[in-house]
Amino acid sequence: MSQKKRVAVLGASGYTGAETVRLLAAHPHVEIVILTAERKAGQALGAVFPHLAGLALPDLIHLDDVEWHGAELDAVICALPHVASQEVVGALFHATEHTVLDDIVGLAEPSPTGFEGQVRVLDLSADFRLTDAAAYEEWYGRPHQAPKLQTRAVYALPERNRAAIRNTALAAMPGCYPTAALLALLPLVDAGQIDVDDIAIDAKSGVSGAGRSLKEQNLYCEVGEAMHPYAVGRHRHMPEMEQELGKAAGRPVRIGFTPHLVPMNRGELETIYVRLSPGHTAEALKDTLRAAYAEEPFVTVLPGDLAPATRMVRGSNQCVLNVFEDRRAGRAIVVAAIDNLIKGAGGQAVQAMNIMFGWDETTGLTQAPLFP
Amino acid sequence: MSQKKRVAVLGASGYTGAETVRLLAAHPHVEIVILTAERKAGQALGAVFPHLAGLALPDLIHLDDVEWHGAELDAVICALPHVASQEVVGALFHATEHTVLDDIVGLAEPSPTGFEGQVRVLDLSADFRLTDAAAYEEWYGRPHQAPKLQTRAVYALPERNRAAIRNTALAAMPGCYPTAALLALLPLVDAGQIDVDDIAIDAKSGVSGAGRSLKEQNLYCEVGEAMHPYAVGRHRHMPEMEQELGKAAGRPVRIGFTPHLVPMNRGELETIYVRLSPGHTAEALKDTLRAAYAEEPFVTVLPGDLAPATRMVRGSNQCVLNVFEDRRAGRAIVVAAIDNLIKGAGGQAVQAMNIMFGWDETTGLTQAPLFP
Amino acid sequence: MSQKKRVAVLGASGYTGAETVRLLAAHPHVEIVILTAERKAGQALGAVFPHLAGLALPDLIHLDDVEWHGAELDAVICALPHVASQEVVGALFHATEHTVLDDIVGLAEPSPTGFEGQVRVLDLSADFRLTDAAAYEEWYGRPHQAPKLQTRAVYALPERNRAAIRNTALAAMPGCYPTAALLALLPLVDAGQIDVDDIAIDAKSGVSGAGRSLKEQNLYCEVGEAMHPYAVGRHRHMPEMEQELGKAAGRPVRIGFTPHLVPMNRGELETIYVRLSPGHTAEALKDTLRAAYAEEPFVTVLPGDLAPATRMVRGSNQCVLNVFEDRRAGRAIVVAAIDNLIKGAGGQAVQAMNIMFGWDETTGLTQAPLFP
Amino acid sequence: MSQKKRVAVLGASGYTGAETVRLLAAHPHVEIVILTAERKAGQALGAVFPHLAGLALPDLIHLDDVEWHGAELDAVICALPHVASQEVVGALFHATEHTVLDDIVGLAEPSPTGFEGQVRVLDLSADFRLTDAAAYEEWYGRPHQAPKLQTRAVYALPERNRAAIRNTALAAMPGCYPTAALLALLPLVDAGQIDVDDIAIDAKSGVSGAGRSLKEQNLYCEVGEAMHPYAVGRHRHMPEMEQELGKAAGRPVRIGFTPHLVPMNRGELETIYVRLSPGHTAEALKDTLRAAYAEEPFVTVLPGDLAPATRMVRGSNQCVLNVFEDRRAGRAIVVAAIDNLIKGAGGQAVQAMNIMFGWDETTGLTQAPLFP
């Protein structure tokens, strides 16, 4: 590797952005050249996140102050909130009126990736996950600003869309809840082993999933020594899961989904209740998952009846899965655990970037989980 | 109230026993006269649980050292483990060979309660919850020692079986998970609004539900900053829920049930996925619950889409419920929260005792929840 | 008790205010007639704090909308932030230009308490704790608006100033850290057993001590699975402790004090390093504390070497103390634990109110601690 | 590096042992060839610690079943409890009667290290930290079995004893509390800036410091949402700190020390109250620490008044320090934070091993801290 790839991280002052930076800083083939933030612009990232003070990093600058021209970026990881994300990414790809970024991304000829720019964009927001403009507007309450990009972005779940990720310039990184759910369910839908109309996903997440924004519900005392569900039946990760499950099923799908907030910083667990297709068993589902992930470095089907636990994946890019018999005939329970900030966000972005640039997919992601 | 009732608490050195003692000590009509423990026998309860050191209580004695004769007990609350419980309770009611306790409980004539003793027994173990001896043996791996009592005990969920509790001498106190689930589901089954063959209960509990026994999985570091399911598809609270739901449905029922351990001391939340009977809606379910609990002091159906949270009930005998639309047509999500040590154990025992002795049902249970 | 006392709680939407309301709602001689809030004005308190939804309470109103005239208040508990507090309390006592409240508090003749109003005010803010106007300005960065009241308020630590509390119209409730520290130290200073120039107080608090305000440092993820000191050497509770210790010592005192934030909702522990006066021992200190608190209902000196723990006092108005030998000759370690929201705030206010109105001091405060 | 060093980890089924294995497994120059355990012998380490299941490791064997002969070990990391440790290590060095291990460690000629074996031993227990046999017996209640080794072991705090570590065959790894305290204090003692007779160390630790043993006080519910001091004035890390501080001071030292248990898995914070030598200031202390650690990769003196926090070091080998003015004249407050399982145990052992084998001291230890 003669030369490192030059990477910008937009929105580095949130938990997701900071985690992405932490991983990239240890990546042997990457150089972080731009970090942006809004309120914290002008500070060193180590001032905002003292745990990162030991890393050699550029200071945070405001998005408006990025000198795209001459930055010679190879990749942009966008950890901005939705809406903000589509504006920037749209601009990067000429897809909107906002053309301030033209110079570096405007090319006379379309790139082989089918996009107009050479820079690879990995977007951690929800803005490019939904292919359908109407669905976006329904769930996000406003029309998308770059609808053409919506249809061209790749839903970048590596275990599912590896080839497409390799060739895209715009990777829509999956949400944390969809990551765990889709890893658990897609092979089963492919195999026709479960009824896609009868899936209930009960999800539990650490509080970091809610980000670092100042909301009363994220205060320590609101969550400590307590738990509760939120956004029951209307969480914005639902259409994303339904879209991907629908693609696999070949027809529209609706799921039940209930996320819960748990008094822990990171970690995400999903307990998924499925109905078996006739003739199938929990053990058959497990065989399918084992086969699907036999060669995958980041997905493990646990042995025996060992239950997935968030402590098995904390601080790592791993996903652990298992399947259990439901006491009710004809049903099974699939359980998945990930670290929401890594496999559910920054780690998966690094994994996708590894694919894009042809590096070993585990580069920079070999950290074993941290327990206790 | 001219005279206080004399009460014994057996197994006072566990979390459930201690919580029961804490509540009884503040009860205006009760005098605690006997407390038993095994390893901690000989100590003051305040030495075992310093938070209770301020209470005037008898010292812990070994069960074998209880002088039943002359104790003039009005009630016994049994917080022993299962098996141990059936031996003691069986003896108390002449139902076994173990007749050491005859003197106080043996009466020439059957009592009006249909039992041979006058003392009221409230058993917090699982030993008298299952009516069926075969089911007990299947789930607990050994034959019951007092099978006759199994069929005569009352399943003492106050909101359900108030009249029977009033007249029984043996109240089998429901498990913590069944308490929340049955309060959420029984009125809906009664009303025929849900399909009893399609119920999945996803339960989350604080660690105190596992008791104070020395097991690796209960160590702080195994649970802190982490969560996981356990006993998936085979938890012993399942047959108990199925029995009671089956009674309501008029036929055998099988449910899906997955308990999870959450890093908190107390609190229990259940998220229940149900299929609506044709023509019914989530709102109709909510109406049914509101009607069922309109007069109940300890069950509240929350307004609007306010989600039940364990912080709403911590330290109190309350249960909070709500019903949500599932995004899938024809389904709904019912959510319940309780404090597992109070409404799920000691508080419910006090509530049942209040019923037995004709006291106001809220006596000693009016403490508002503690938050944060 | 023929008639309940009519009480207002100002600032009921914070943790301290809510906890005070929770306690007052269970108090047999009190009726809550006014609750105020700023941003949450117009809501029911049960909407802001669902755990209190079961209580019969007046809705929250804005402070400006209180109709003082005709409210016939017996007591006002002020849980407002400092500065806001001095304005309201000053107005209540004619001590400022802000005379909107004149009607109810203006009396032709001074009351026997030496104040101009009959209403009893218990202020939980820091505004009336410091007697000295210059000290107030130094630590709070602005001149006090009601300096005359500063000198007339009683520092309402019940175990210390019981008689003065009985007769005052303005009780400055001690801060949470000072409460624990002063209970541990004042008898030792009185007895001349420790060197007041050599006291280091290492304090640890649950996050509720920081209130419900939206600050990044109070977010769950900033505190969860972590701990740190804050405001080292410059916390505003320092001058308050120094003032009271100085009163006891008869000369100015300076202390070392370091507060820490601990990942728990409530609870406060102080580990205090003291130098013994010549000829004294740790055991002698313990004897002094035992004697000082022998008749106190809310302060307990623990037996043997049992270490004070926050779990011993959670949810109660108790303070537990113990004294240990330091390995260094001539030194000792005094440890105190309280629940910061109860003995450190709302509970102590209720205790002081009980004294003011001549009720049994434990009225409404008999709840045993909640563990686990 | 042509060949990896062959390493055994004894006692791999505890938290410390497992953390050491996790770090070694990612070390480029190390091959783990032996792992021992007692109760868990016969299992894969990944079965005991599922978070490590992805690592290629030998199975756990019983210590008695280790075939030392032929193992060709370069290093042994001993994570056994004290007493057990001295027996094994003593045997490894012919220092006891227990000669079962002779074959591999017995050499005709003393090694250049002054020991009789070539294998490097890094002992994480307390057994070789105290040089003085009488002190050991006093604090551990029994005579040491290998007193000669006591005097020859190196107290392996790398920042202090780098040269000695390089040449020793027996590294006594410092305890977690002493590591933080000594890093904070030794340069100040060297510089004569503080009074060694007036040091009070208030320490707070996550629960993993207590290990994975089944004790009631380590249960989740005993610690969750709570905190307390323990072993006040008599913790076994005291003589170790006193010994090292005494070495620096040139005379015997006695300190005050109080450890506390905090509801978190890992992390350790020490708040240290010191008296300044005449003419010195807090800022001068900070200058001394900055100079002492200017070139150290794992110790950072924080800028300004930024307070050390455990979240800054979680999952890393870092120690962060800062010095604050005490409000009392002539005093200062030094604060240190480490991850007790890494810089306080396994990470420091790897650091010492890096020194022994002449590798870059940060090899295998470059992981940035994990937050949130």
Short mmCIF file of N, CA, C and O in Angstrom, two decimals, chain A residues 15 39-40 48-49 206-209 211-226 262-266 314 372, chain C residues 15 39-40 48-49 206-209 211-226 262-266 314 372:
data_model
loop_
_atom_site.label_atom_id
_atom_site.label_comp_id
_atom_site.label_asym_id
_atom_site.label_seq_id
_atom_site.Cartn_x
_atom_site.Cartn_y
_atom_site.Cartn_z
N TYR A 15 -21.71 10.82 18.74
CA TYR A 15 -21.14 9.54 19.15
C TYR A 15 -20.77 8.68 17.94
O TYR A 15 -19.74 8.01 17.92
N ARG A 39 -21.59 23.02 16.24
CA ARG A 39 -21.35 23.83 17.43
C ARG A 39 -19.90 23.75 17.92
O ARG A 39 -19.37 24.69 18.49
N LYS A 40 -19.28 22.64 17.72
CA LYS A 40 -17.94 22.43 18.26
C LYS A 40 -16.84 22.78 17.26
O LYS A 40 -15.66 22.48 17.50
N VAL A 48 -13.34 17.80 22.51
CA VAL A 48 -14.76 17.41 22.56
C VAL A 48 -14.89 15.99 23.13
O VAL A 48 -15.80 15.70 23.89
N PHE A 49 -13.97 15.14 22.75
CA PHE A 49 -13.95 13.76 23.21
C PHE A 49 -12.57 13.45 23.77
O PHE A 49 -11.69 12.98 23.04
N GLY A 206 -28.80 0.24 23.83
CA GLY A 206 -28.14 1.18 24.73
C GLY A 206 -28.44 2.60 24.30
O GLY A 206 -28.92 2.85 23.18
N VAL A 207 -28.15 3.53 25.18
CA VAL A 207 -28.61 4.90 24.98
C VAL A 207 -27.80 5.64 23.92
O VAL A 207 -28.26 6.63 23.34
N SER A 208 -26.61 5.17 23.60
CA SER A 208 -25.81 5.88 22.60
C SER A 208 -26.50 5.90 21.25
O SER A 208 -26.22 6.78 20.43
N GLY A 209 -27.40 4.95 21.02
CA GLY A 209 -28.16 4.97 19.78
C GLY A 209 -28.95 6.25 19.58
O GLY A 209 -29.27 6.63 18.46
N GLY A 211 -27.84 9.16 20.26
CA GLY A 211 -26.94 10.27 19.97
C GLY A 211 -26.64 11.14 21.17
O GLY A 211 -27.07 10.85 22.29
N ARG A 212 -25.88 12.20 20.90
CA ARG A 212 -25.41 13.06 21.98
C ARG A 212 -26.26 14.33 22.09
O ARG A 212 -25.85 15.29 22.73
N SER A 213 -27.42 14.34 21.49
CA SER A 213 -28.20 15.59 21.51
C SER A 213 -28.87 15.77 22.87
O SER A 213 -29.16 14.82 23.59
N LEU A 214 -29.12 17.03 23.18
CA LEU A 214 -29.63 17.39 24.50
C LEU A 214 -31.14 17.23 24.56
O LEU A 214 -31.89 18.16 24.28
N LYS A 215 -31.57 16.05 24.91
CA LYS A 215 -33.00 15.80 25.08
C LYS A 215 -33.22 15.23 26.47
O LYS A 215 -32.43 14.41 26.95
N GLU A 216 -34.30 15.64 27.06
CA GLU A 216 -34.58 15.20 28.43
C GLU A 216 -34.56 13.68 28.55
O GLU A 216 -34.06 13.13 29.52
N GLN A 217 -35.10 13.01 27.54
CA GLN A 217 -35.19 11.54 27.65
C GLN A 217 -33.84 10.85 27.63
O GLN A 217 -33.76 9.66 27.91
N ASN A 218 -32.80 11.58 27.27
CA ASN A 218 -31.47 10.97 27.25
C ASN A 218 -30.65 11.29 28.50
O ASN A 218 -29.49 10.89 28.60
N LEU A 219 -31.23 12.01 29.43
CA LEU A 219 -30.51 12.31 30.67
C LEU A 219 -30.28 11.03 31.47
O LEU A 219 -31.09 10.11 31.43
N TYR A 220 -29.21 11.02 32.21
CA TYR A 220 -28.88 9.82 32.97
C TYR A 220 -30.07 9.33 33.81
O TYR A 220 -30.44 8.16 33.80
N CYS A 221 -30.64 10.25 34.56
CA CYS A 221 -31.66 9.84 35.52
C CYS A 221 -32.96 9.35 34.88
O CYS A 221 -33.77 8.70 35.53
N GLU A 222 -33.16 9.70 33.62
CA GLU A 222 -34.38 9.24 32.95
C GLU A 222 -34.26 7.78 32.53
O GLU A 222 -35.25 7.10 32.30
N VAL A 223 -33.03 7.32 32.40
CA VAL A 223 -32.79 5.98 31.87
C VAL A 223 -32.17 5.06 32.92
O VAL A 223 -32.39 3.85 32.90
N GLY A 224 -31.40 5.63 33.83
CA GLY A 224 -30.69 4.80 34.80
C GLY A 224 -31.65 3.96 35.62
O GLY A 224 -32.71 4.45 36.03
N GLU A 225 -31.27 2.70 35.87
CA GLU A 225 -32.09 1.81 36.71
C GLU A 225 -33.54 1.77 36.19
O GLU A 225 -34.51 1.78 36.95
N ALA A 226 -33.71 1.72 34.88
CA ALA A 226 -35.06 1.75 34.30
C ALA A 226 -35.02 1.29 32.86
O ALA A 226 -33.95 1.24 32.25
N VAL A 262 -32.44 0.81 27.05
CA VAL A 262 -31.91 0.02 28.15
C VAL A 262 -30.78 0.79 28.82
O VAL A 262 -30.02 1.47 28.13
N PRO A 263 -30.65 0.72 30.14
CA PRO A 263 -29.61 1.49 30.82
C PRO A 263 -28.21 0.95 30.59
O PRO A 263 -27.59 0.37 31.48
N MET A 264 -27.74 1.14 29.39
CA MET A 264 -26.34 0.81 29.06
C MET A 264 -25.91 1.79 27.97
O MET A 264 -26.75 2.38 27.30
N ASN A 265 -24.62 1.97 27.83
CA ASN A 265 -24.13 2.91 26.84
C ASN A 265 -24.29 2.37 25.42
O ASN A 265 -24.80 3.05 24.54
N ARG A 266 -23.78 1.19 25.22
CA ARG A 266 -23.83 0.63 23.87
C ARG A 266 -24.25 -0.82 23.91
O ARG A 266 -24.14 -1.49 24.94
N ARG A 314 -19.42 -6.21 22.57
CA ARG A 314 -19.14 -4.82 22.95
C ARG A 314 -17.77 -4.36 22.41
O ARG A 314 -16.77 -5.00 22.64
N PRO A 372 -15.22 -7.66 30.99
CA PRO A 372 -16.49 -7.01 31.34
C PRO A 372 -16.39 -5.49 31.14
O PRO A 372 -15.34 -4.99 30.86
N TYR C 15 -36.18 17.54 39.69
CA TYR C 15 -36.15 16.32 40.50
C TYR C 15 -36.39 16.63 41.97
O TYR C 15 -37.09 15.90 42.67
N ARG C 39 -41.22 26.04 32.10
CA ARG C 39 -41.52 25.50 30.77
C ARG C 39 -42.71 24.54 30.80
O ARG C 39 -43.45 24.42 29.83
N LYS C 40 -42.92 23.86 31.87
CA LYS C 40 -43.96 22.85 31.93
C LYS C 40 -45.28 23.38 32.50
O LYS C 40 -46.19 22.60 32.77
N VAL C 48 -45.68 15.43 33.55
CA VAL C 48 -44.24 15.71 33.55
C VAL C 48 -43.50 14.56 34.24
O VAL C 48 -42.41 14.16 33.82
N PHE C 49 -44.10 14.04 35.28
CA PHE C 49 -43.51 12.93 36.04
C PHE C 49 -44.57 11.83 36.16
O PHE C 49 -45.32 11.81 37.15
N GLY C 206 -24.88 10.55 43.15
CA GLY C 206 -25.66 10.15 41.99
C GLY C 206 -26.00 11.36 41.13
O GLY C 206 -25.87 12.50 41.57
N VAL C 207 -26.46 11.10 39.93
CA VAL C 207 -26.58 12.16 38.93
C VAL C 207 -27.78 13.07 39.20
O VAL C 207 -27.82 14.21 38.74
N SER C 208 -28.74 12.61 39.97
CA SER C 208 -29.90 13.47 40.21
C SER C 208 -29.53 14.75 40.93
O SER C 208 -30.25 15.74 40.85
N GLY C 209 -28.39 14.73 41.61
CA GLY C 209 -27.93 15.95 42.26
C GLY C 209 -27.71 17.09 41.28
O GLY C 209 -27.77 18.26 41.65
N GLY C 211 -29.69 17.77 38.87
CA GLY C 211 -30.96 18.26 38.38
C GLY C 211 -31.34 17.72 37.02
O GLY C 211 -30.65 16.89 36.45
N ARG C 212 -32.49 18.22 36.54
CA ARG C 212 -33.03 17.72 35.28
C ARG C 212 -32.71 18.63 34.10
O ARG C 212 -33.32 18.52 33.04
N SER C 213 -31.76 19.52 34.28
CA SER C 213 -31.51 20.47 33.18
C SER C 213 -30.71 19.81 32.07
O SER C 213 -29.98 18.85 32.27
N LEU C 214 -30.89 20.33 30.87
CA LEU C 214 -30.32 19.73 29.67
C LEU C 214 -28.88 20.15 29.48
O LEU C 214 -28.59 21.16 28.83
N LYS C 215 -28.00 19.41 30.08
CA LYS C 215 -26.58 19.68 29.91
C LYS C 215 -25.92 18.40 29.42
O LYS C 215 -26.26 17.30 29.86
N GLU C 216 -24.96 18.59 28.54
CA GLU C 216 -24.30 17.42 27.96
C GLU C 216 -23.74 16.50 29.02
O GLU C 216 -23.82 15.27 28.91
N GLN C 217 -23.19 17.08 30.07
CA GLN C 217 -22.54 16.23 31.08
C GLN C 217 -23.53 15.37 31.86
O GLN C 217 -23.11 14.47 32.59
N ASN C 218 -24.80 15.65 31.73
CA ASN C 218 -25.80 14.84 32.43
C ASN C 218 -26.44 13.77 31.54
O ASN C 218 -27.33 13.05 31.98
N LEU C 219 -26.00 13.69 30.29
CA LEU C 219 -26.54 12.65 29.42
C LEU C 219 -26.14 11.26 29.91
O LEU C 219 -25.07 11.09 30.50
N TYR C 220 -26.98 10.31 29.65
CA TYR C 220 -26.70 8.96 30.13
C TYR C 220 -25.30 8.50 29.75
O TYR C 220 -24.52 8.00 30.58
N CYS C 221 -24.97 8.65 28.47
CA CYS C 221 -23.71 8.08 27.98
C CYS C 221 -22.47 8.78 28.53
O CYS C 221 -21.37 8.23 28.47
N GLU C 222 -22.62 9.98 29.03
CA GLU C 222 -21.48 10.69 29.59
C GLU C 222 -21.14 10.16 30.98
O GLU C 222 -20.03 10.34 31.47
N VAL C 223 -22.10 9.56 31.61
CA VAL C 223 -21.93 9.14 33.00
C VAL C 223 -21.97 7.62 33.14
O VAL C 223 -21.32 7.05 34.01
N GLY C 224 -22.71 6.94 32.28
CA GLY C 224 -22.87 5.50 32.41
C GLY C 224 -21.54 4.78 32.34
O GLY C 224 -20.68 5.13 31.54
N GLU C 225 -21.39 3.76 33.21
CA GLU C 225 -20.15 2.95 33.20
C GLU C 225 -18.91 3.86 33.30
O GLU C 225 -17.90 3.65 32.62
N ALA C 226 -18.97 4.86 34.14
CA ALA C 226 -17.85 5.82 34.23
C ALA C 226 -17.99 6.64 35.51
O ALA C 226 -19.05 6.67 36.12
N VAL C 262 -21.20 9.79 40.03
CA VAL C 262 -21.20 8.34 40.01
C VAL C 262 -22.40 7.84 39.21
O VAL C 262 -23.47 8.45 39.28
N PRO C 263 -22.25 6.77 38.45
CA PRO C 263 -23.36 6.29 37.63
C PRO C 263 -24.48 5.65 38.42
O PRO C 263 -24.67 4.44 38.39
N MET C 264 -25.20 6.47 39.12
CA MET C 264 -26.40 6.02 39.83
C MET C 264 -27.35 7.22 39.87
O MET C 264 -26.92 8.36 39.70
N ASN C 265 -28.62 6.95 40.05
CA ASN C 265 -29.60 8.03 40.05
C ASN C 265 -29.51 8.86 41.32
O ASN C 265 -29.46 10.08 41.28
N ARG C 266 -29.57 8.19 42.45
CA ARG C 266 -29.57 8.91 43.72
C ARG C 266 -28.64 8.24 44.71
O ARG C 266 -28.30 7.08 44.58
N ARG C 314 -31.29 4.54 50.48
CA ARG C 314 -32.01 4.90 49.25
C ARG C 314 -33.51 5.05 49.49
O ARG C 314 -34.15 4.16 50.02
N PRO C 372 -33.11 -4.13 46.99
CA PRO C 372 -32.11 -3.57 46.07
C PRO C 372 -32.79 -2.61 45.09
O PRO C 372 -33.97 -2.51 45.08
#
